[in-house]
């Protein structure tokens, strides 16, 4: 139910995995590429991960959520290059009642952000940066010139 | 690293040129303190012609220091003023007399080799300079036939009119003097590199040692000076740098301390800032030597901006029983950009988060995980 993918995430399909007749609530969280960051325009992102480990850690987070709340959890994180508006991560939590579903969903996204070994590179109007942690200064890429075709070249 | 000190058949001797402030014996005590098993020293002030003969007390003190410290190899470096290829007969005579003093003092201190630069030919032709040097060496060896200390000609950087920056020049001098048991050679890594010998890769290093063996002969090699270079390959400018921080880079020094052909040759550091940095540079060489002799192999993976380092995704031979913390030191030596990794990253061993003091095992996959930014 938890996986890393390099394909676009199908949010509807993911939700359908936790839709059960006993569930009165399905809460989804969908993360997507924002067009700005730290006051600068963002053109696109690239996520890289320690894939072998990332999937294991995601499964552990889902297990933790289902042991704490009466929920079913499905989640996917996408790696690779993405443009503004594309879905980077999606979580679907199904539960008999909405409170548990909201709580468990919140838990999952926070745990993904702090525990799953995935990092993003931001390609923006002011250059390309590694983002490491939410509050640390971005680090400029050493190899800026080599970007793929699916993200517009950075001046 | 004493806790799992291996005992290879040949103990690789490593040390440094140590200061003699407060007496010659202090070079050995100070050397012992930072872990030297070999020490080079000046037996008189290197910038003065005048020297007083060694007192019995100095000689006894030095011998006692040798046995107390167990330092297995010593060598002397001659005065900077000496030019055994000098054109001017007054300078030449003075140089030869000073060098006789060097050999005499080394003999009395039971130091087997006096390392000397090969002199400069100045206004003469290179050939004429070489001839002067050859006759100087012949005279010195003849006049000291009752002494034990020998002369080790050092490969030079080839600054100005300095002799001896090509192996074949040294070979010509050795040939001119004729084979002599008290005539040997000292190889300086910085000098050969700036003289144009590229030792930075395994292939290059191997080729340079092969060429040395073919032209000079490895049986002539008595001591090695390990210095990184501030200046580039072929620049012929002699500026020493800390191990792994210069133009040569750490790989050559790993090759140097682990080359089976050179295992019996003592290695001496002549890097800058002796007081503070000899201990650091020596520890680097010791680690490089230990890594190969006590092998276990681990796989290193770096993430986030650290993944741009050339140290990412590699098999690394490291000492058995190495902790993650020590591994970060090794990686930081190989790439200074990784210096802050230990304080910033979490570590994962075989895809599980672990602590920095975890002891690594053969085959472990060690990943350094900076703060994450998924979601």
PDB file of C-alpha atoms in Angstrom, chain B residues 116-345:
ATOM      1  CA  UNK B 116      71.181  16.143   0.604  1.00  0.00           C
ATOM      2  CA  UNK B 117      69.798  18.098  -2.297  1.00  0.00           C
ATOM      3  CA  UNK B 118      72.011  17.636  -5.296  1.00  0.00           C
ATOM      4  CA  UNK B 119      73.149  21.230  -5.628  1.00  0.00           C
ATOM      5  CA  UNK B 120      72.687  23.858  -8.313  1.00  0.00           C
ATOM      6  CA  UNK B 121      74.859  24.432 -11.363  1.00  0.00           C
ATOM      7  CA  UNK B 122      74.180  28.194 -11.498  1.00  0.00           C
ATOM      8  CA  UNK B 123      76.319  29.764 -14.289  1.00  0.00           C
ATOM      9  CA  UNK B 124      77.743  26.468 -15.510  1.00  0.00           C
ATOM     10  CA  UNK B 125      76.164  23.978 -17.862  1.00  0.00           C
ATOM     11  CA  UNK B 126      74.148  21.173 -16.324  1.00  0.00           C
ATOM     12  CA  UNK B 127      76.843  18.708 -17.389  1.00  0.00           C
ATOM     13  CA  UNK B 128      79.611  20.722 -15.735  1.00  0.00           C
ATOM     14  CA  UNK B 129      77.511  20.979 -12.550  1.00  0.00           C
ATOM     15  CA  UNK B 130      76.996  17.246 -12.542  1.00  0.00           C
ATOM     16  CA  UNK B 131      80.742  16.681 -12.908  1.00  0.00           C
ATOM     17  CA  UNK B 132      81.408  18.956  -9.915  1.00  0.00           C
ATOM     18  CA  UNK B 133      78.834  17.026  -7.895  1.00  0.00           C
ATOM     19  CA  UNK B 134      80.326  13.681  -8.908  1.00  0.00           C
ATOM     20  CA  UNK B 135      83.823  14.717  -7.823  1.00  0.00           C
ATOM     21  CA  UNK B 136      82.454  16.137  -4.571  1.00  0.00           C
ATOM     22  CA  UNK B 137      80.693  12.878  -3.764  1.00  0.00           C
ATOM     23  CA  UNK B 138      83.770  10.820  -4.662  1.00  0.00           C
ATOM     24  CA  UNK B 139      85.928  12.942  -2.381  1.00  0.00           C
ATOM     25  CA  UNK B 140      83.429  12.829   0.475  1.00  0.00           C
ATOM     26  CA  UNK B 141      83.052   9.066   0.299  1.00  0.00           C
ATOM     27  CA  UNK B 142      86.817   8.527   0.072  1.00  0.00           C
ATOM     28  CA  UNK B 143      87.636  10.825   2.966  1.00  0.00           C
ATOM     29  CA  UNK B 144      85.010   9.243   5.214  1.00  0.00           C
ATOM     30  CA  UNK B 145      85.768   5.599   4.487  1.00  0.00           C
ATOM     31  CA  UNK B 146      86.036   4.996   8.228  1.00  0.00           C
ATOM     32  CA  UNK B 147      82.522   6.361   8.904  1.00  0.00           C
ATOM     33  CA  UNK B 148      79.218   4.497   8.786  1.00  0.00           C
ATOM     34  CA  UNK B 149      76.862   7.282   7.690  1.00  0.00           C
ATOM     35  CA  UNK B 150      75.982   7.381   3.991  1.00  0.00           C
ATOM     36  CA  UNK B 151      74.793  10.036   1.547  1.00  0.00           C
ATOM     37  CA  UNK B 152      71.231   9.914   0.215  1.00  0.00           C
ATOM     38  CA  UNK B 153      70.741  12.109  -2.869  1.00  0.00           C
ATOM     39  CA  UNK B 154      67.274  13.613  -2.846  1.00  0.00           C
ATOM     40  CA  UNK B 155      65.151  13.872  -5.970  1.00  0.00           C
ATOM     41  CA  UNK B 156      64.610  17.605  -6.426  1.00  0.00           C
ATOM     42  CA  UNK B 157      61.901  19.897  -7.757  1.00  0.00           C
ATOM     43  CA  UNK B 158      64.171  21.338 -10.456  1.00  0.00           C
ATOM     44  CA  UNK B 159      63.792  24.928  -9.278  1.00  0.00           C
ATOM     45  CA  UNK B 160      66.188  27.248 -11.102  1.00  0.00           C
ATOM     46  CA  UNK B 161      69.378  25.373 -11.897  1.00  0.00           C
ATOM     47  CA  UNK B 162      68.831  22.663  -9.295  1.00  0.00           C
ATOM     48  CA  UNK B 163      70.245  19.285 -10.274  1.00  0.00           C
ATOM     49  CA  UNK B 164      68.532  15.953  -9.884  1.00  0.00           C
ATOM     50  CA  UNK B 165      64.921  16.510 -10.890  1.00  0.00           C
ATOM     51  CA  UNK B 166      64.952  13.773 -13.507  1.00  0.00           C
ATOM     52  CA  UNK B 167      65.635  10.194 -12.512  1.00  0.00           C
ATOM     53  CA  UNK B 168      68.159   9.818 -15.325  1.00  0.00           C
ATOM     54  CA  UNK B 169      70.175  12.775 -13.999  1.00  0.00           C
ATOM     55  CA  UNK B 170      70.425  11.054 -10.636  1.00  0.00           C
ATOM     56  CA  UNK B 171      71.328   7.806 -12.377  1.00  0.00           C
ATOM     57  CA  UNK B 172      74.141   9.609 -14.246  1.00  0.00           C
ATOM     58  CA  UNK B 173      75.539  10.959 -10.997  1.00  0.00           C
ATOM     59  CA  UNK B 174      75.362   7.553  -9.329  1.00  0.00           C
ATOM     60  CA  UNK B 175      77.088   6.038 -12.322  1.00  0.00           C
ATOM     61  CA  UNK B 176      79.736   8.766 -12.304  1.00  0.00           C
ATOM     62  CA  UNK B 177      80.584   8.103  -8.672  1.00  0.00           C
ATOM     63  CA  UNK B 178      80.442   4.351  -9.160  1.00  0.00           C
ATOM     64  CA  UNK B 179      78.545   1.882  -7.011  1.00  0.00           C
ATOM     65  CA  UNK B 180      79.104   2.536  -3.315  1.00  0.00           C
ATOM     66  CA  UNK B 181      77.342   1.024  -0.305  1.00  0.00           C
ATOM     67  CA  UNK B 182      77.177   4.451   1.362  1.00  0.00           C
ATOM     68  CA  UNK B 183      75.542   6.187  -1.582  1.00  0.00           C
ATOM     69  CA  UNK B 184      71.751   6.023  -1.817  1.00  0.00           C
ATOM     70  CA  UNK B 185      68.728   8.023  -2.912  1.00  0.00           C
ATOM     71  CA  UNK B 186      65.812   9.767  -1.201  1.00  0.00           C
ATOM     72  CA  UNK B 187      62.548  10.167  -3.135  1.00  0.00           C
ATOM     73  CA  UNK B 188      60.447  13.232  -2.340  1.00  0.00           C
ATOM     74  CA  UNK B 189      56.830  12.990  -3.534  1.00  0.00           C
ATOM     75  CA  UNK B 190      56.345  16.771  -3.836  1.00  0.00           C
ATOM     76  CA  UNK B 191      59.601  17.208  -5.730  1.00  0.00           C
ATOM     77  CA  UNK B 192      59.018  14.413  -8.227  1.00  0.00           C
ATOM     78  CA  UNK B 193      55.454  15.626  -8.820  1.00  0.00           C
ATOM     79  CA  UNK B 194      56.358  19.251  -9.539  1.00  0.00           C
ATOM     80  CA  UNK B 195      59.263  17.923 -11.605  1.00  0.00           C
ATOM     81  CA  UNK B 196      56.659  16.286 -13.865  1.00  0.00           C
ATOM     82  CA  UNK B 197      56.161  12.745 -12.527  1.00  0.00           C
ATOM     83  CA  UNK B 198      52.394  12.227 -12.214  1.00  0.00           C
ATOM     84  CA  UNK B 199      51.755   9.962  -9.230  1.00  0.00           C
ATOM     85  CA  UNK B 200      48.077  10.847  -8.728  1.00  0.00           C
ATOM     86  CA  UNK B 201      46.538   7.664 -10.127  1.00  0.00           C
ATOM     87  CA  UNK B 202      47.335   3.986  -9.526  1.00  0.00           C
ATOM     88  CA  UNK B 203      48.607   3.678 -13.106  1.00  0.00           C
ATOM     89  CA  UNK B 204      50.710   6.842 -12.895  1.00  0.00           C
ATOM     90  CA  UNK B 205      52.137   5.935  -9.505  1.00  0.00           C
ATOM     91  CA  UNK B 206      53.069   2.470 -10.682  1.00  0.00           C
ATOM     92  CA  UNK B 207      54.735   3.846 -13.794  1.00  0.00           C
ATOM     93  CA  UNK B 208      56.807   6.371 -11.815  1.00  0.00           C
ATOM     94  CA  UNK B 209      58.037   3.702  -9.377  1.00  0.00           C
ATOM     95  CA  UNK B 210      58.829   1.414 -12.300  1.00  0.00           C
ATOM     96  CA  UNK B 211      60.800   4.175 -13.984  1.00  0.00           C
ATOM     97  CA  UNK B 212      62.645   4.884 -10.741  1.00  0.00           C
ATOM     98  CA  UNK B 213      63.524   1.209 -10.496  1.00  0.00           C
ATOM     99  CA  UNK B 214      64.683   1.031 -14.105  1.00  0.00           C
ATOM    100  CA  UNK B 215      66.844   4.164 -14.087  1.00  0.00           C
ATOM    101  CA  UNK B 216      68.046   4.413 -10.470  1.00  0.00           C
ATOM    102  CA  UNK B 217      67.117   1.082  -8.908  1.00  0.00           C
ATOM    103  CA  UNK B 218      64.805   0.586  -5.929  1.00  0.00           C
ATOM    104  CA  UNK B 219      67.708  -1.023  -4.025  1.00  0.00           C
ATOM    105  CA  UNK B 220      69.198   2.494  -3.931  1.00  0.00           C
ATOM    106  CA  UNK B 221      66.102   3.993  -2.287  1.00  0.00           C
ATOM    107  CA  UNK B 222      66.826   4.566   1.400  1.00  0.00           C
ATOM    108  CA  UNK B 223      64.134   6.983   2.519  1.00  0.00           C
ATOM    109  CA  UNK B 224      60.989   8.641   1.136  1.00  0.00           C
ATOM    110  CA  UNK B 225      59.805  12.159   1.872  1.00  0.00           C
ATOM    111  CA  UNK B 226      56.001  12.308   1.870  1.00  0.00           C
ATOM    112  CA  UNK B 227      54.809  15.809   1.035  1.00  0.00           C
ATOM    113  CA  UNK B 228      51.826  17.041  -0.915  1.00  0.00           C
ATOM    114  CA  UNK B 229      52.485  19.905  -3.352  1.00  0.00           C
ATOM    115  CA  UNK B 230      51.113  23.442  -3.377  1.00  0.00           C
ATOM    116  CA  UNK B 231      52.111  23.832  -7.032  1.00  0.00           C
ATOM    117  CA  UNK B 232      50.992  21.916 -10.088  1.00  0.00           C
ATOM    118  CA  UNK B 233      52.416  18.979 -11.987  1.00  0.00           C
ATOM    119  CA  UNK B 234      55.566  20.016 -13.852  1.00  0.00           C
ATOM    120  CA  UNK B 235      55.647  23.497 -12.301  1.00  0.00           C
ATOM    121  CA  UNK B 236      59.132  22.861 -10.862  1.00  0.00           C
ATOM    122  CA  UNK B 237      58.214  25.022  -7.879  1.00  0.00           C
ATOM    123  CA  UNK B 238      58.955  23.448  -4.499  1.00  0.00           C
ATOM    124  CA  UNK B 239      56.203  24.268  -1.970  1.00  0.00           C
ATOM    125  CA  UNK B 240      55.167  21.511   0.408  1.00  0.00           C
ATOM    126  CA  UNK B 241      51.513  21.050   1.400  1.00  0.00           C
ATOM    127  CA  UNK B 242      49.664  18.941   3.977  1.00  0.00           C
ATOM    128  CA  UNK B 243      48.940  15.357   2.965  1.00  0.00           C
ATOM    129  CA  UNK B 244      45.890  15.145   0.731  1.00  0.00           C
ATOM    130  CA  UNK B 245      45.332  18.909   0.633  1.00  0.00           C
ATOM    131  CA  UNK B 246      47.518  19.802  -2.314  1.00  0.00           C
ATOM    132  CA  UNK B 247      47.808  19.156  -6.023  1.00  0.00           C
ATOM    133  CA  UNK B 248      48.841  15.535  -5.503  1.00  0.00           C
ATOM    134  CA  UNK B 249      45.847  14.447  -3.428  1.00  0.00           C
ATOM    135  CA  UNK B 250      45.267  11.674  -0.945  1.00  0.00           C
ATOM    136  CA  UNK B 251      45.149   8.758  -3.364  1.00  0.00           C
ATOM    137  CA  UNK B 252      48.873   8.927  -4.159  1.00  0.00           C
ATOM    138  CA  UNK B 253      49.685   8.732  -0.463  1.00  0.00           C
ATOM    139  CA  UNK B 254      47.448   5.726  -0.013  1.00  0.00           C
ATOM    140  CA  UNK B 255      49.331   4.101  -2.895  1.00  0.00           C
ATOM    141  CA  UNK B 256      52.657   5.170  -1.377  1.00  0.00           C
ATOM    142  CA  UNK B 257      52.134   3.696   2.085  1.00  0.00           C
ATOM    143  CA  UNK B 258      50.678   0.488   0.709  1.00  0.00           C
ATOM    144  CA  UNK B 259      52.968  -0.271  -2.251  1.00  0.00           C
ATOM    145  CA  UNK B 260      54.571  -3.637  -1.465  1.00  0.00           C
ATOM    146  CA  UNK B 261      57.738  -2.567  -3.313  1.00  0.00           C
ATOM    147  CA  UNK B 262      58.198   0.320  -0.884  1.00  0.00           C
ATOM    148  CA  UNK B 263      57.101  -1.371   2.322  1.00  0.00           C
ATOM    149  CA  UNK B 264      60.604  -1.504   3.812  1.00  0.00           C
ATOM    150  CA  UNK B 265      61.461   2.121   2.992  1.00  0.00           C
ATOM    151  CA  UNK B 266      60.950   4.602   5.869  1.00  0.00           C
ATOM    152  CA  UNK B 267      58.644   7.511   5.091  1.00  0.00           C
ATOM    153  CA  UNK B 268      59.282  10.998   6.482  1.00  0.00           C
ATOM    154  CA  UNK B 269      56.895  13.967   6.418  1.00  0.00           C
ATOM    155  CA  UNK B 270      58.249  17.433   5.707  1.00  0.00           C
ATOM    156  CA  UNK B 271      54.900  19.197   5.627  1.00  0.00           C
ATOM    157  CA  UNK B 272      54.339  22.755   6.899  1.00  0.00           C
ATOM    158  CA  UNK B 273      53.449  23.856  10.420  1.00  0.00           C
ATOM    159  CA  UNK B 274      55.350  21.030  12.125  1.00  0.00           C
ATOM    160  CA  UNK B 275      54.231  21.844  15.666  1.00  0.00           C
ATOM    161  CA  UNK B 276      50.537  21.509  15.029  1.00  0.00           C
ATOM    162  CA  UNK B 277      50.218  19.576  11.808  1.00  0.00           C
ATOM    163  CA  UNK B 278      52.829  16.781  11.891  1.00  0.00           C
ATOM    164  CA  UNK B 279      50.570  14.812  14.222  1.00  0.00           C
ATOM    165  CA  UNK B 280      47.615  15.283  11.861  1.00  0.00           C
ATOM    166  CA  UNK B 281      49.540  14.380   8.715  1.00  0.00           C
ATOM    167  CA  UNK B 282      51.143  11.386  10.388  1.00  0.00           C
ATOM    168  CA  UNK B 283      47.757  10.120  11.552  1.00  0.00           C
ATOM    169  CA  UNK B 284      46.536  10.427   7.961  1.00  0.00           C
ATOM    170  CA  UNK B 285      49.384   8.280   6.647  1.00  0.00           C
ATOM    171  CA  UNK B 286      48.848   5.756   9.438  1.00  0.00           C
ATOM    172  CA  UNK B 287      45.157   5.515   8.614  1.00  0.00           C
ATOM    173  CA  UNK B 288      45.873   5.097   4.927  1.00  0.00           C
ATOM    174  CA  UNK B 289      48.315   2.312   5.747  1.00  0.00           C
ATOM    175  CA  UNK B 290      45.947   0.665   8.213  1.00  0.00           C
ATOM    176  CA  UNK B 291      43.032   0.782   5.801  1.00  0.00           C
ATOM    177  CA  UNK B 292      44.766  -1.538   3.404  1.00  0.00           C
ATOM    178  CA  UNK B 293      46.388  -3.937   5.838  1.00  0.00           C
ATOM    179  CA  UNK B 294      43.380  -4.639   8.043  1.00  0.00           C
ATOM    180  CA  UNK B 295      40.819  -4.627   5.357  1.00  0.00           C
ATOM    181  CA  UNK B 296      37.125  -4.802   5.515  1.00  0.00           C
ATOM    182  CA  UNK B 297      34.987  -3.417   2.767  1.00  0.00           C
ATOM    183  CA  UNK B 298      31.980  -1.219   3.157  1.00  0.00           C
ATOM    184  CA  UNK B 299      29.788   0.598   0.682  1.00  0.00           C
ATOM    185  CA  UNK B 300      29.315   4.334   1.128  1.00  0.00           C
ATOM    186  CA  UNK B 301      26.257   6.194  -0.133  1.00  0.00           C
ATOM    187  CA  UNK B 302      25.746   9.929   0.153  1.00  0.00           C
ATOM    188  CA  UNK B 303      22.526  11.825  -0.365  1.00  0.00           C
ATOM    189  CA  UNK B 304      21.245  15.342  -0.868  1.00  0.00           C
ATOM    190  CA  UNK B 305      23.962  17.786  -1.855  1.00  0.00           C
ATOM    191  CA  UNK B 306      26.615  15.393  -0.519  1.00  0.00           C
ATOM    192  CA  UNK B 307      25.735  13.064  -3.404  1.00  0.00           C
ATOM    193  CA  UNK B 308      27.655  15.445  -5.672  1.00  0.00           C
ATOM    194  CA  UNK B 309      30.914  14.365  -3.980  1.00  0.00           C
ATOM    195  CA  UNK B 310      33.158  11.917  -5.821  1.00  0.00           C
ATOM    196  CA  UNK B 311      33.110   9.866  -2.615  1.00  0.00           C
ATOM    197  CA  UNK B 312      29.486   8.887  -3.237  1.00  0.00           C
ATOM    198  CA  UNK B 313      28.544   5.306  -4.070  1.00  0.00           C
ATOM    199  CA  UNK B 314      31.862   3.556  -3.579  1.00  0.00           C
ATOM    200  CA  UNK B 315      33.371   0.456  -2.063  1.00  0.00           C
ATOM    201  CA  UNK B 316      35.859   1.525   0.573  1.00  0.00           C
ATOM    202  CA  UNK B 317      38.571  -0.528   2.292  1.00  0.00           C
ATOM    203  CA  UNK B 318      38.656   0.528   5.936  1.00  0.00           C
ATOM    204  CA  UNK B 319      40.180  -0.797   9.169  1.00  0.00           C
ATOM    205  CA  UNK B 320      38.199  -3.483  10.956  1.00  0.00           C
ATOM    206  CA  UNK B 321      36.249  -2.195  13.900  1.00  0.00           C
ATOM    207  CA  UNK B 322      35.861   1.264  12.397  1.00  0.00           C
ATOM    208  CA  UNK B 323      33.043   3.359  13.839  1.00  0.00           C
ATOM    209  CA  UNK B 324      30.735   5.475  11.717  1.00  0.00           C
ATOM    210  CA  UNK B 325      32.240   8.554  13.373  1.00  0.00           C
ATOM    211  CA  UNK B 326      35.752   7.532  12.260  1.00  0.00           C
ATOM    212  CA  UNK B 327      34.438   6.791   8.788  1.00  0.00           C
ATOM    213  CA  UNK B 328      33.224  10.385   8.547  1.00  0.00           C
ATOM    214  CA  UNK B 329      36.799  11.510   9.366  1.00  0.00           C
ATOM    215  CA  UNK B 330      38.168   9.372   6.554  1.00  0.00           C
ATOM    216  CA  UNK B 331      35.582  10.697   4.105  1.00  0.00           C
ATOM    217  CA  UNK B 332      36.270  14.295   5.188  1.00  0.00           C
ATOM    218  CA  UNK B 333      39.967  13.731   4.485  1.00  0.00           C
ATOM    219  CA  UNK B 334      39.157  12.498   1.027  1.00  0.00           C
ATOM    220  CA  UNK B 335      36.760  15.344   0.313  1.00  0.00           C
ATOM    221  CA  UNK B 336      36.821  18.486   2.501  1.00  0.00           C
ATOM    222  CA  UNK B 337      33.226  19.258   1.417  1.00  0.00           C
ATOM    223  CA  UNK B 338      32.129  16.358   3.603  1.00  0.00           C
ATOM    224  CA  UNK B 339      33.579  17.832   6.803  1.00  0.00           C
ATOM    225  CA  UNK B 340      30.222  18.872   8.277  1.00  0.00           C
ATOM    226  CA  UNK B 341      28.491  15.619   7.365  1.00  0.00           C
ATOM    227  CA  UNK B 342      28.824  14.043  10.810  1.00  0.00           C
ATOM    228  CA  UNK B 343      27.100  16.999  12.465  1.00  0.00           C
ATOM    229  CA  UNK B 344      24.357  17.386   9.873  1.00  0.00           C
ATOM    230  CA  UNK B 345      23.440  13.899   8.689  1.00  0.00           C
TER     231      UNK B 345
END
